[in-house]
Coordinates of C-alpha atoms and ligand atoms in Angstrom, one line a residue:
X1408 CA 41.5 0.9 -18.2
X1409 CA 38.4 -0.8 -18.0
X1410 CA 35.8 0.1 -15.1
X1411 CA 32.8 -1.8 -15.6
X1412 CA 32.8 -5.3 -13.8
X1413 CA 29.9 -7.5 -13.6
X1414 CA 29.0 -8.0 -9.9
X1415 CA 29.5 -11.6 -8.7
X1416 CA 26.5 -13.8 -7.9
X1417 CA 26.8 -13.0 -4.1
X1418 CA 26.9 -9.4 -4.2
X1419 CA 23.5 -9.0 -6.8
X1420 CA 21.7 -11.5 -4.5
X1421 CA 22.8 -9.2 -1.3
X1422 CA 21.7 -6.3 -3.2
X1423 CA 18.2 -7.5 -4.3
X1424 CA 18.0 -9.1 -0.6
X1425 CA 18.5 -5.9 0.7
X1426 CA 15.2 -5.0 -1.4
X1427 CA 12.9 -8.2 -0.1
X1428 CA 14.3 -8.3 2.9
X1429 CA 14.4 -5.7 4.9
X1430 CA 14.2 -6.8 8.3
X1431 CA 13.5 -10.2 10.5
X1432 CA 9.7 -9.2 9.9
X1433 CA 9.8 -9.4 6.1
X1434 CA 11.6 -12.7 6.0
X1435 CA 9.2 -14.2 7.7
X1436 CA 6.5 -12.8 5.5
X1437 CA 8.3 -13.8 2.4
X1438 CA 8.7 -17.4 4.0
X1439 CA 5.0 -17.5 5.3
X1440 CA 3.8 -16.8 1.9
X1441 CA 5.8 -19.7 0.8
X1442 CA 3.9 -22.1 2.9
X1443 CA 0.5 -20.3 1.8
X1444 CA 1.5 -20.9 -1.5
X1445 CA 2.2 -24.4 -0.8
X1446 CA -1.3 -25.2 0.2
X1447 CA -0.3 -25.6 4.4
X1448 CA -2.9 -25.5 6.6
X1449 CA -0.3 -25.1 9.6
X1450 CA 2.2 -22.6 9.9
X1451 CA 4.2 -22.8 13.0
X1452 CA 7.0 -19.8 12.9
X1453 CA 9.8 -19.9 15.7
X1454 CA 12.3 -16.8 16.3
X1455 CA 15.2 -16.5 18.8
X1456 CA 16.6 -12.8 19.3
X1457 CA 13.7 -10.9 17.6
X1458 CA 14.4 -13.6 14.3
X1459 CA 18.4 -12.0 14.4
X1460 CA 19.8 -15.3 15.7
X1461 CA 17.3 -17.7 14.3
X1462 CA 13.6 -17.5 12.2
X1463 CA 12.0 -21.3 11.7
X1464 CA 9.0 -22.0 9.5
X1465 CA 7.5 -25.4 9.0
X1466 CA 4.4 -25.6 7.0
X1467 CA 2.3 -29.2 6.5
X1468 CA 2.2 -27.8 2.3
X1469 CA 3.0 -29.6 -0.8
X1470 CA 6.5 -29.5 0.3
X1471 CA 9.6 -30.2 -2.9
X1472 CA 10.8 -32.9 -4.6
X1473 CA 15.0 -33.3 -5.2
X1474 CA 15.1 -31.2 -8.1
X1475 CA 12.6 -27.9 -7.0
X1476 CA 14.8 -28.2 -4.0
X1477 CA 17.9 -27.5 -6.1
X1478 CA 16.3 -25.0 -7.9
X1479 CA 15.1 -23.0 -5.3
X1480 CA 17.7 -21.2 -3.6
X1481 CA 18.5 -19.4 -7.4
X1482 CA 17.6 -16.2 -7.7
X1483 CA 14.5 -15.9 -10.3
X1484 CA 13.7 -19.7 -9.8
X1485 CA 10.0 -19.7 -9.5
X1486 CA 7.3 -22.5 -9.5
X1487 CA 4.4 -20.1 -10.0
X1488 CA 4.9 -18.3 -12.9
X1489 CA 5.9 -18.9 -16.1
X1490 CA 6.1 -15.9 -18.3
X1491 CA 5.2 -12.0 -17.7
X1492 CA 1.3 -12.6 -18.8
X1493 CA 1.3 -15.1 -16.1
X1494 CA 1.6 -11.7 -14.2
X1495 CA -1.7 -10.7 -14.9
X1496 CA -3.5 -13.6 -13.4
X1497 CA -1.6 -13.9 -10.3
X1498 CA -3.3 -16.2 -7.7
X1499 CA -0.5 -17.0 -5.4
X1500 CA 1.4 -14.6 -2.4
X1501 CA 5.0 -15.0 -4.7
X1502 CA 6.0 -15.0 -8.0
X1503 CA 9.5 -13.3 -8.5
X1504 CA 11.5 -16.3 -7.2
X1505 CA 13.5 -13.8 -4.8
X1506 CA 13.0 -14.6 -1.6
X1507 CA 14.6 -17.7 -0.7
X1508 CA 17.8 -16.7 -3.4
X1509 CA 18.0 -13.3 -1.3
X1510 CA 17.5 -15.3 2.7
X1511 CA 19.9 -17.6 1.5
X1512 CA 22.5 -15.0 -0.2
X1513 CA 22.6 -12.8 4.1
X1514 CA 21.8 -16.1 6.5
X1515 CA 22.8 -19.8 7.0
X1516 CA 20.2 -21.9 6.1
X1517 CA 18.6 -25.0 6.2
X1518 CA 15.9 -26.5 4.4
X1519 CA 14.5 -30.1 5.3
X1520 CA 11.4 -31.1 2.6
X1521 CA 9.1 -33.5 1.6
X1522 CA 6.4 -34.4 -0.9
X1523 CA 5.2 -37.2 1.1
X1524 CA 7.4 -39.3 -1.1
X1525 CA 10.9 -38.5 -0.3
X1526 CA 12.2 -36.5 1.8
X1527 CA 15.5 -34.2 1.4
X1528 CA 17.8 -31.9 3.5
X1529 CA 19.5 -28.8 2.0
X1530 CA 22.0 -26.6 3.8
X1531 CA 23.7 -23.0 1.9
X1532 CA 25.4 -20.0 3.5
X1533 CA 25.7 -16.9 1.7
X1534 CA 24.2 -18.5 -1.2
X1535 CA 26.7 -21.8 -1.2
X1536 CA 24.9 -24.8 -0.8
X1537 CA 26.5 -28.1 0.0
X1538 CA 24.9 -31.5 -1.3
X1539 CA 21.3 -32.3 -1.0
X1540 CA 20.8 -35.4 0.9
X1541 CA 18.0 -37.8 1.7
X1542 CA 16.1 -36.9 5.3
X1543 CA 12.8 -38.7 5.9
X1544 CA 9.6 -35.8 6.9
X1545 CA 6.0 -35.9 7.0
X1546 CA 4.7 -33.9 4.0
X1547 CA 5.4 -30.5 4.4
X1548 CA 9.2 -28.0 4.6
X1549 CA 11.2 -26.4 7.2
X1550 CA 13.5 -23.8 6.7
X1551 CA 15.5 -22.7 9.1
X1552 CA 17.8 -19.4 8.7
X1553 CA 20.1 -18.2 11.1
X1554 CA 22.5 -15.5 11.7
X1555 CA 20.5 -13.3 9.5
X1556 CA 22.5 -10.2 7.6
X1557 CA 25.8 -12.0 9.4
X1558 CA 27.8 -10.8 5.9
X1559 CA 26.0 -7.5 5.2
X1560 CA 27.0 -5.3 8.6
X1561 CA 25.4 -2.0 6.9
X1562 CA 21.5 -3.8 7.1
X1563 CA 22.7 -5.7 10.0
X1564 CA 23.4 -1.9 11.8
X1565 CA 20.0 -0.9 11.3
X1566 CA 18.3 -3.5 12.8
X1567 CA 16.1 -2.7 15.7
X1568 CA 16.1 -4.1 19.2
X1569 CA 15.5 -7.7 19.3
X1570 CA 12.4 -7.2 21.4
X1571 CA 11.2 -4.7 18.7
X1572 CA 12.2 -7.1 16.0
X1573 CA 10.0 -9.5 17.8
X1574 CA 7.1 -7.2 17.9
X1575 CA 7.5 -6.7 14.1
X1576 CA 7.2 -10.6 13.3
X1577 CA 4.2 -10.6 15.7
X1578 CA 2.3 -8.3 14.0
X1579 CA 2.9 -10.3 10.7
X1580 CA 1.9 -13.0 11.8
X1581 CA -1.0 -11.9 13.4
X1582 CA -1.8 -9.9 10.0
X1583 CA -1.3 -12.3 7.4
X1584 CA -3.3 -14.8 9.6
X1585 CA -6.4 -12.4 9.5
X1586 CA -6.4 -12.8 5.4
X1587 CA -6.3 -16.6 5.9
X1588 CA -8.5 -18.2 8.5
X1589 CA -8.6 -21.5 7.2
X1590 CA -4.9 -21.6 8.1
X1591 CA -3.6 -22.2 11.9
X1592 CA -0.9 -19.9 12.8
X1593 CA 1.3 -20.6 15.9
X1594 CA 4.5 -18.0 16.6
X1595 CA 6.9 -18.9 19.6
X1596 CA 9.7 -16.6 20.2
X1597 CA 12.6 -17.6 22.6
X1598 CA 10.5 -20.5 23.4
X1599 CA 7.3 -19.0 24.4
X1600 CA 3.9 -19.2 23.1
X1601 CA 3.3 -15.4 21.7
X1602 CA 0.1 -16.4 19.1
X1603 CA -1.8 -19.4 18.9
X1604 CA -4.9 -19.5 16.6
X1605 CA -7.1 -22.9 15.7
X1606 CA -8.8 -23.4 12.0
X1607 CA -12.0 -20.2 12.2
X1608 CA -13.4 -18.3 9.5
X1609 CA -12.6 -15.1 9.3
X1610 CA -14.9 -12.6 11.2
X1611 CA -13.9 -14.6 14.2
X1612 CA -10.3 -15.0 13.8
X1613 CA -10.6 -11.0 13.3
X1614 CA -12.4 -10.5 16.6
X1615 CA -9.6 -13.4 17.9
X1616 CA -6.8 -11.1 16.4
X1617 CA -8.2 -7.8 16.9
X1618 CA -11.1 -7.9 19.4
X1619 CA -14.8 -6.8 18.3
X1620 CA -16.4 -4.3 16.0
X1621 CA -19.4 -2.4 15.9
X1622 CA -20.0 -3.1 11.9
X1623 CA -19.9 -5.3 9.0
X1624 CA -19.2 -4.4 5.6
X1625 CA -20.7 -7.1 3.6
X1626 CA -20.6 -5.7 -0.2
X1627 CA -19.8 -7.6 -3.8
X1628 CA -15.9 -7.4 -3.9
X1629 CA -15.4 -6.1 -0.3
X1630 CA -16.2 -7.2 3.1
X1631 CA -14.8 -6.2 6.4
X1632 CA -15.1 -4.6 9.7
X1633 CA -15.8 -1.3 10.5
X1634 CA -15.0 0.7 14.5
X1635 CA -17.0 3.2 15.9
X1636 CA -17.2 6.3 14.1
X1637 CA -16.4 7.6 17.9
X1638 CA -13.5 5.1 18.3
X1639 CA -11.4 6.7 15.2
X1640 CA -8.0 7.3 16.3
X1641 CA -5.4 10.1 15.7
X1642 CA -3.3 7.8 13.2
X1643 CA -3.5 5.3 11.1
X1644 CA -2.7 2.0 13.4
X1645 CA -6.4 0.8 13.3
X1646 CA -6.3 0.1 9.5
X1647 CA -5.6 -3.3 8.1
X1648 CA -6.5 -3.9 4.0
X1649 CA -5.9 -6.5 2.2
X1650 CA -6.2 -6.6 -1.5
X1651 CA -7.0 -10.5 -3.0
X1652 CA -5.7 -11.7 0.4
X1653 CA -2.4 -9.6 0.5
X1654 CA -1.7 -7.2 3.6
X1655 CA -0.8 -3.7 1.8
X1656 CA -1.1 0.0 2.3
X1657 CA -3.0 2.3 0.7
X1658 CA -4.1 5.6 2.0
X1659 CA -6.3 6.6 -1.2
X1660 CA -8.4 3.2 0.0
X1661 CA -8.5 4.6 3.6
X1662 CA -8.9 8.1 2.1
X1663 CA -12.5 5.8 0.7
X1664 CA -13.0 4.5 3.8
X1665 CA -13.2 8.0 5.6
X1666 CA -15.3 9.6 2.8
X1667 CA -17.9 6.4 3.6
X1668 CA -18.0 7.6 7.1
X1669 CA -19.0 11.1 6.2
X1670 CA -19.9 13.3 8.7
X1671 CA -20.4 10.8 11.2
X1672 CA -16.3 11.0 12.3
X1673 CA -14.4 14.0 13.3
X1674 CA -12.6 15.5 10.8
X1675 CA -9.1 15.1 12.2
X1676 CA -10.0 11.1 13.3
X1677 CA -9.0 7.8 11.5
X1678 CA -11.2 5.4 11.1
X1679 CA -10.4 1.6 12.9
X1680 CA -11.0 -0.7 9.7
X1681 CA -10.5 -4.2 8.4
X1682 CA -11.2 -4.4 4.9
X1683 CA -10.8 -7.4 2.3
X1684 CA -10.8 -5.8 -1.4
X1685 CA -11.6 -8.7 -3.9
X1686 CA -10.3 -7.6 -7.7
X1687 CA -10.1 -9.4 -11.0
X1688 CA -6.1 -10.5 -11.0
X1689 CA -5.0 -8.1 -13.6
X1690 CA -7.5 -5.4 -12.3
X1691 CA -4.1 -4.8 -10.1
X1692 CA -0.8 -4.6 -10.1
X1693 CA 0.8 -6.0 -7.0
X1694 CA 4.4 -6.0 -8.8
X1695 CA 5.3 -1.8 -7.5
X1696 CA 7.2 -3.0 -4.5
X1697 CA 9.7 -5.0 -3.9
X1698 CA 7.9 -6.3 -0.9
X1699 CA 4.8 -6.0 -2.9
X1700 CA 3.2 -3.7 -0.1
X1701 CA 1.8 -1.4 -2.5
X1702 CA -0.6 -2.3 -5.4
X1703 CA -1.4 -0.2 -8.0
X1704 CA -5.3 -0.2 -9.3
X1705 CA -5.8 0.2 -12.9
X1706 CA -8.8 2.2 -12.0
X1707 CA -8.7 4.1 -8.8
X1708 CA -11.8 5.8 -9.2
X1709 CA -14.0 2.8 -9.2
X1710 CA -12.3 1.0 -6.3
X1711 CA -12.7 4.2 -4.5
X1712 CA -16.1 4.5 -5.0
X1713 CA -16.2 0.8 -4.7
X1714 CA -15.2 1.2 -1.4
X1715 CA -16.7 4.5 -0.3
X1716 CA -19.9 2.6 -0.9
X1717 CA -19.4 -0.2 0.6
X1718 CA -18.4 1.6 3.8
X1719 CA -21.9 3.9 3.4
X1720 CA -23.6 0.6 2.9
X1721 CA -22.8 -0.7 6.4
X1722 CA -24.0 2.2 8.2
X1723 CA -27.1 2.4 6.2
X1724 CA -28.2 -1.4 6.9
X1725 CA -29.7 0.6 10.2
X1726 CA -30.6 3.7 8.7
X1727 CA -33.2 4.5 6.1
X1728 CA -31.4 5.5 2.7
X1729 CA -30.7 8.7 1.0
X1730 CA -32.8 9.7 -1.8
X1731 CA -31.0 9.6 -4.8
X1732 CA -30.6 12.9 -6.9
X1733 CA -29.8 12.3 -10.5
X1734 CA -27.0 14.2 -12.0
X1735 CA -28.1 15.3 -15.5
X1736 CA -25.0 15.4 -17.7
X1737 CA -23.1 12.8 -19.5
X1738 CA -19.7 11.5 -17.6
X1739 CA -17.1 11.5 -19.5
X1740 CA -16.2 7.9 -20.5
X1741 CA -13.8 6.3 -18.3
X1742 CA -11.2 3.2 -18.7
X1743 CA -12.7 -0.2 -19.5
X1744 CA -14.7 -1.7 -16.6
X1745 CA -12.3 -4.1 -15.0
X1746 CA -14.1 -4.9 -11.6
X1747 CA -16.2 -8.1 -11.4
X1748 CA -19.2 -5.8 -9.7
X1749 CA -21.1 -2.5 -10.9
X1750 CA -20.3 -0.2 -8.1
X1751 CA -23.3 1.5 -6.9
X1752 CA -23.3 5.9 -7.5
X1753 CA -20.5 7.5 -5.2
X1754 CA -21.7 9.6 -2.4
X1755 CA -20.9 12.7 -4.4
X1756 CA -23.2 11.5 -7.2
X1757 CA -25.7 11.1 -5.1
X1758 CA -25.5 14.3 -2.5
X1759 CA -27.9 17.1 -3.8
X1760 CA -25.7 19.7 -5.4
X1761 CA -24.2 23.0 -3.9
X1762 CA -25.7 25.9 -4.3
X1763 CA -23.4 27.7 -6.3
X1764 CA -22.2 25.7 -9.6
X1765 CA -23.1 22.4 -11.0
X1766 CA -19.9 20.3 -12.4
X1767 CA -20.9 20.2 -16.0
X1768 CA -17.9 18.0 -18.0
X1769 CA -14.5 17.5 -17.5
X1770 CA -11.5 18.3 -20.3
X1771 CA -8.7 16.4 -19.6
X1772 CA -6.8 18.3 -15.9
X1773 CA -9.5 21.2 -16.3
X1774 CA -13.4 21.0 -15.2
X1775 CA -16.5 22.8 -16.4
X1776 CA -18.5 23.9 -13.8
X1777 CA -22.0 26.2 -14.6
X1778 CA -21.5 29.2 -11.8
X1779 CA -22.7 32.5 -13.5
X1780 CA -22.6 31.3 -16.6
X1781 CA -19.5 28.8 -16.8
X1782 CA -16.2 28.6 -15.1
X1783 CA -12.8 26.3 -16.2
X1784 CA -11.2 24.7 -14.0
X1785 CA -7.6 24.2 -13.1
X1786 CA -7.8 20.5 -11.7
X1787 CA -3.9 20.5 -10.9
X1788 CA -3.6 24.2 -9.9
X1789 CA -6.4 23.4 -7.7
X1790 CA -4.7 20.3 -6.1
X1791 CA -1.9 22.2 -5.2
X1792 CA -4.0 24.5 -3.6
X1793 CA -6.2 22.2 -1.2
X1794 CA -2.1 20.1 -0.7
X1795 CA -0.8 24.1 0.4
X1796 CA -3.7 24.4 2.9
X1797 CA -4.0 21.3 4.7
X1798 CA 0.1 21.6 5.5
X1799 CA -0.3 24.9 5.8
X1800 CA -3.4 24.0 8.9
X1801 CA -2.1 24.9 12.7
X1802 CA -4.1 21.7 13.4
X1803 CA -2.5 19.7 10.0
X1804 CA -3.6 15.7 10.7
X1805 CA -0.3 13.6 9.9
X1806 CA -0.5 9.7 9.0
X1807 CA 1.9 7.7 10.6
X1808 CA 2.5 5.1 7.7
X1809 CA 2.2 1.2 8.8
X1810 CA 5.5 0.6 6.7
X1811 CA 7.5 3.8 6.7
X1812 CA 8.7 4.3 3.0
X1813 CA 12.2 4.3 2.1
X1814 CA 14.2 6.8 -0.5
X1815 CA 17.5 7.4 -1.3
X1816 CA 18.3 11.0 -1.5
X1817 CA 21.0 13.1 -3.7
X1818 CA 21.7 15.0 -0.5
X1819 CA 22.3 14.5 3.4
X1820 CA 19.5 12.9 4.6
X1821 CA 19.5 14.7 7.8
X1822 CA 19.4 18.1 6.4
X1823 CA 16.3 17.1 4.0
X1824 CA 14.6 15.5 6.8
X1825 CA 14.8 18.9 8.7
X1826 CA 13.8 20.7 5.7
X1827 CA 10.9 18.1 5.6
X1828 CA 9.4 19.1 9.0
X1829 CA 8.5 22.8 7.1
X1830 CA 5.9 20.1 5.0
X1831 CA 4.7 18.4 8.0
X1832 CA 6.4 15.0 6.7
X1833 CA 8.2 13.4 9.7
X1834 CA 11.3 11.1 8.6
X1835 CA 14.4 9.6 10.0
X1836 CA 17.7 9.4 8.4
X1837 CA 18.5 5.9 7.6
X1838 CA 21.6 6.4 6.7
X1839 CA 23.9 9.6 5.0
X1840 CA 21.8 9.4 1.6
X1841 CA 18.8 7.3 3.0
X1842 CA 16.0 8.3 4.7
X1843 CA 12.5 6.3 6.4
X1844 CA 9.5 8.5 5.9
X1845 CA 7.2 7.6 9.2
X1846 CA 4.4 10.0 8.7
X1847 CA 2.7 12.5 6.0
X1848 CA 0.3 15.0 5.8
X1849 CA -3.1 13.5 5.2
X1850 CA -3.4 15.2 2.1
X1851 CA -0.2 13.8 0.6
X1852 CA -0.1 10.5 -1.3
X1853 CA 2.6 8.4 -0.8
X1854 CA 2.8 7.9 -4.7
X1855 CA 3.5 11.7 -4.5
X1856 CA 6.7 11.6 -1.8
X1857 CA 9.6 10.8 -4.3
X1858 CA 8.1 13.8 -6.5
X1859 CA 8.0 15.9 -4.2
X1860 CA 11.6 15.0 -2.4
X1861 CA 12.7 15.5 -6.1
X1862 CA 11.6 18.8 -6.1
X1863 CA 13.5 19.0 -2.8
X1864 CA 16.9 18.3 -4.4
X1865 CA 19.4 20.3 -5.8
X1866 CA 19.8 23.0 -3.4
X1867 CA 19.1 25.8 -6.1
X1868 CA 15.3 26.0 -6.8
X1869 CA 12.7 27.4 -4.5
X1870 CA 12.5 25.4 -1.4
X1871 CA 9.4 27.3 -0.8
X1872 CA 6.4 25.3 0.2
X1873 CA 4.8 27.1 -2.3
X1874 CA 6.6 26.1 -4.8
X1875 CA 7.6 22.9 -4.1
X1876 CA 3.6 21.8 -3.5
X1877 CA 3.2 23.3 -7.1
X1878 CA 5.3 21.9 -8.7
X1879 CA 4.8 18.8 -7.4
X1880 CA 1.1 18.8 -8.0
X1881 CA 1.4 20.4 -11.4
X1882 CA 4.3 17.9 -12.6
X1883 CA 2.0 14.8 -11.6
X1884 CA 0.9 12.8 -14.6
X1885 CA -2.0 11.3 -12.8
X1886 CA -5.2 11.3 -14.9
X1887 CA -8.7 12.4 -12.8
X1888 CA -11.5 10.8 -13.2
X1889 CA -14.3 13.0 -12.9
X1890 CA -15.6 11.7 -9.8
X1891 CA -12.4 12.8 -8.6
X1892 CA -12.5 16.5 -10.4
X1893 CA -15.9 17.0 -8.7
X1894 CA -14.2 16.0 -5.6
X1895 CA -11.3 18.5 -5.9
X1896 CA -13.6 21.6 -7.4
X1897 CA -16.4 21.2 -4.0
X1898 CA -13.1 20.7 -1.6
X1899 CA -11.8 24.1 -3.3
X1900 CA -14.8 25.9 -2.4
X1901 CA -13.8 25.5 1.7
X1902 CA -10.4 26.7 1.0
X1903 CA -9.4 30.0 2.3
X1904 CA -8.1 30.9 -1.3
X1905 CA -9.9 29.3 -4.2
X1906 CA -9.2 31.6 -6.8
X1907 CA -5.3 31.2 -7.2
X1908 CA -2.8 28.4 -6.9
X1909 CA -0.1 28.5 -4.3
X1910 CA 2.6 30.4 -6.7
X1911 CA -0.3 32.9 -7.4
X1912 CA -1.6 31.4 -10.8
X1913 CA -5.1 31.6 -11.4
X1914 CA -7.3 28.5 -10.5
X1915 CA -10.8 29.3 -12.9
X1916 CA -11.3 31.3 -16.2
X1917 CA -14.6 32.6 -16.4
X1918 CA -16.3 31.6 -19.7
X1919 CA -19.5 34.0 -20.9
X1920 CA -22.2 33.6 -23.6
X1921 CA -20.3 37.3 -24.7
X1922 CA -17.0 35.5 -24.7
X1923 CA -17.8 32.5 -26.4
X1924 CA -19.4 34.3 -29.0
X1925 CA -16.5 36.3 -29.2
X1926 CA -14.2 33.4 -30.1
X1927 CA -16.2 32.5 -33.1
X1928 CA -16.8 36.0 -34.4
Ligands
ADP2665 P1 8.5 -17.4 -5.2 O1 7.6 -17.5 -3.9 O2 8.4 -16.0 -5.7 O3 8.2 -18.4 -6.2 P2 10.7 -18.0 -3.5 O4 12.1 -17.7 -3.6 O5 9.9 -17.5 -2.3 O6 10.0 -17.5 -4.8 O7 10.5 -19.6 -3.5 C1 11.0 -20.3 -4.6 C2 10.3 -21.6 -4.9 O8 10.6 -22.5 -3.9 C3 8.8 -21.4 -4.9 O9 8.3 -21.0 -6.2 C4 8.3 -22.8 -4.5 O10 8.2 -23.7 -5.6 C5 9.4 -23.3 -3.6 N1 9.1 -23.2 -2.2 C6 9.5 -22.2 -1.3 N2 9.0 -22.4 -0.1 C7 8.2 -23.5 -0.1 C8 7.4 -24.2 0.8 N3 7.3 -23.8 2.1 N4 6.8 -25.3 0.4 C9 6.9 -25.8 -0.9 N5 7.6 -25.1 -1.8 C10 8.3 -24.0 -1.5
MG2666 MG1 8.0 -16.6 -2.2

């Protein structure tokens, strides 16, 4: 008998909605972005029940004609890209054509549209439209969806309150109007005013939105705010980045961010930042995440010390500079150059080196560092090592991540969560395979969760922290720049054990003149 079927229209564009949209909150970021895109200069969002029973948007954009409103409800039907090298030079908030095909596919909704020409109403329910017909409007669409999830019960379970639903679509309003200040925002829910903000620029609609802040980050490529190094908080809730005008989340950024404040925060403290990262289009790819809240840099080293420097830049504008001390050895060369400006040396480039050992070159995952004559280094080993100690910590700081991530497991999600709680990574069970990650430990990358989850599964290898922190470091495929292998070797010098991974492997081969010579005897 045969067992494939091809899924009906319906049931893809409920599946890919249950990617875009995973809440009231991220259809009204999808539908925001689609006024942005459309040139508004007004954005006036309305929600009833937290956005459950009702989410409105009317914008003052380029609203559509007839046709583009009969296109628009398809899945993949797109006005602002044309093929996948357009994907490179992205300018605009949306480009996969999904959002409205997947709001369409789990609400009822209406759109009413105009060009300033003509003016036409739409209406569709779980994807079926009815007629188009003629509805005069000032320039500009409304789309109203109600009843949202109404056909897919499993989403609609895992909704929140409707008070915390409203709280979510707050907050993205409030953040997406901080990347766009030439844009007035209005959000009303159940009737009442809850954001109001007027045409600014953007350091005052950031003090509007967020109240004031001691510095400004004013470098080529990124500009921002900066708290007190004394106001840092104990998680991440004070950080707001946005790369080319798109809220995302990125803790290797923040990770920058905290480097640039050196010594001048505690240790266990996270810095309150707003920071605007400017990139070259196809310097990043924003296309990792269904609701494209992670990018991914094509060179993470530069934008780290891009940002590291910019960050060092605004506390230096009061204090006199640091002397720069050369490094005398060539860097290995890195990937092309794909920011628009030269970053200035890193901090670690420019700090006078330790005492013991000089980082000389690096070979691929292993660095040469001169230390009584030279030692190889094990740059994954290694990572695995500094990963083992900061979980292993009594005082271990955990992120709380803006957007918790979401995976689907092989096993019960409640007995991996528990299991999690050994690696300081809190989660919640989503549902019997699915579980929300809310927080990691600071040293963990989100990039690394689903690798190390993976090493999780299967009941039969060694659950050990150990081993599952070494074999997830150890399995990564992540290329180091050097800047980065400096960082790791002078962070293994504080750990309590620097000479062996956490499976006992050992972390640096001593190379000596006798040895060398030895190998070409
Ligand atoms: P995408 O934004 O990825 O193109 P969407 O499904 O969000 O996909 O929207 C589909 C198309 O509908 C857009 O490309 C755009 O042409 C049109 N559209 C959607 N919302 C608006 C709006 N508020 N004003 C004008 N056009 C819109
Ligand atoms: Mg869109």
């Amino acid at each position: 008998m045969q067992k494939i079927v091809v899924l009906p229209d319906l049931v893809v564009d409920q599946i890919a909605a249950g990617e875009v949209l995973e809440n009231p909150a991220s259809a009204v970021k999808e539908l925001i972005e689609n006024s942005i895109d459309a040139g508004a200069t007004e954005i006036r969002v309305e929600i009833e029940g937290g956005g459950l029973q009702r989410i409105q948007i009317e914008d003052n954009g380029s609203g559509m004609n007839r046709e583009d409103l009969a296109l628009c409800l398809k899945r993949h039907a797109t006005s602002k890209i044309r093929s996948a090298e357009d994907l490179g030079r992205l300018v605009t908030m949306g480009f996969r054509g999904e959002a409205l095909a997947a709001l369409a596919a789990v609400s009822k909704i209406e759109l009413k549209t105009s060009n300033g020409k003509e003016g036409s109403y739409l209406a569709a329910q779980g994807s079926q439209s009815e007629q188009i017909t003629p509805r005069p409007r000032n320039r500009g669409t409304t789309i109203e969806a109600r009843d949202l999830f109404f056909n897919t019960p499993a989403r609609l379970k895992f909704q929140k309150s409707a008070a915390a639903c409203a709280a979510a679509v707050l907050k993205t309003v409030q953040t997406i109007s901080l990347a766009h200040p030439e844009i007035a925002f209005r959000l009303l829910s159940n009737g009442k005013l809850t954001f109001d903000v007027k045409l600014s620029e953007w350091k005052k609609r950031a003090e509007e939105v967020l109240g004031p802040f001691a510095h400004e980050i004013a470098a080529p490529s990124v500009r921002g705010l900066l708290g007190r190094p004394e106001e840092g908080k104990a998680n991440r809730s004070g950080q707001v980045l946005f790369v080319n005008q798109r809220p995302v989340f990125s803790p290797w950024i923040a990770k920058a961010v905290k480097t640039g404040f050196g010594t001048r925060m505690r240790e266990e403290l996270f810095p309150v930042f707003l920071l605007f990262l400017e990139v070259a289009p196809d310097a990043v790819d924003v296309n990792v995440h269904p609701q494209k809240k992670e990018v991914r840099f094509r060179d993470e080293g530069k934008i780290y010390a891009l940002v590291q420097n910019a960050v060092i830049g605004a506390f230096q504008q009061s204090a006199p500079a640091l002397p720069p001390v050369p490094w005398d050895f060539t860097p290995m060369p890195t990937t092309p150059f794909i920011l628009r400006e030269q970053p200035t040396p890193s901090i670690e480039e420019r700090l006078p080196m330790e005492p013991c050992g000089r980082p000389l070159v690096q070979l691929g995952d292993f660095l040469l560092v001169e230390e009584e004559g030279w030692q190889l280094i094990d740059l994954k080993g290694a990572s695995a090592r500094l990963l083992f100690e900061e979980i292993e910590a009594p005082q271990a700081a955990v992120q709380p991540l803006i957007w918790p991530l979401e995976i689907d497991l092989q096993e019960s999600s409640e007995e991996v969560s528990e299991l999690l709680k050994a690696a300081k990574i809190e989660s919640h069970p989503l549902g019997p395979k699915r579980l929300a990650i809310d927080a990691l430990p600071s040293g963990l990358e989100p990039a690394q969760v689903s690798a190390f989850l993976q090493e999780f599964q299967g009941g039969k290898r060694d659950r050990r922290l150990a081993a599952v922190v070494t074999r997830t470091c150890r399995a990564s495929t992540r290329a180091y720049s050097f800047e980065e292998a400096c960082l790791i070797w002078r962070k293994l010098q504080n750990c309590e054990d620097k000479q062996y991974d956490p499976l006992g492997r050992t972390l640096a081969v001593s190379l000596t003149k006798e040895a060398l010579k030895e190998m070409f005897r």
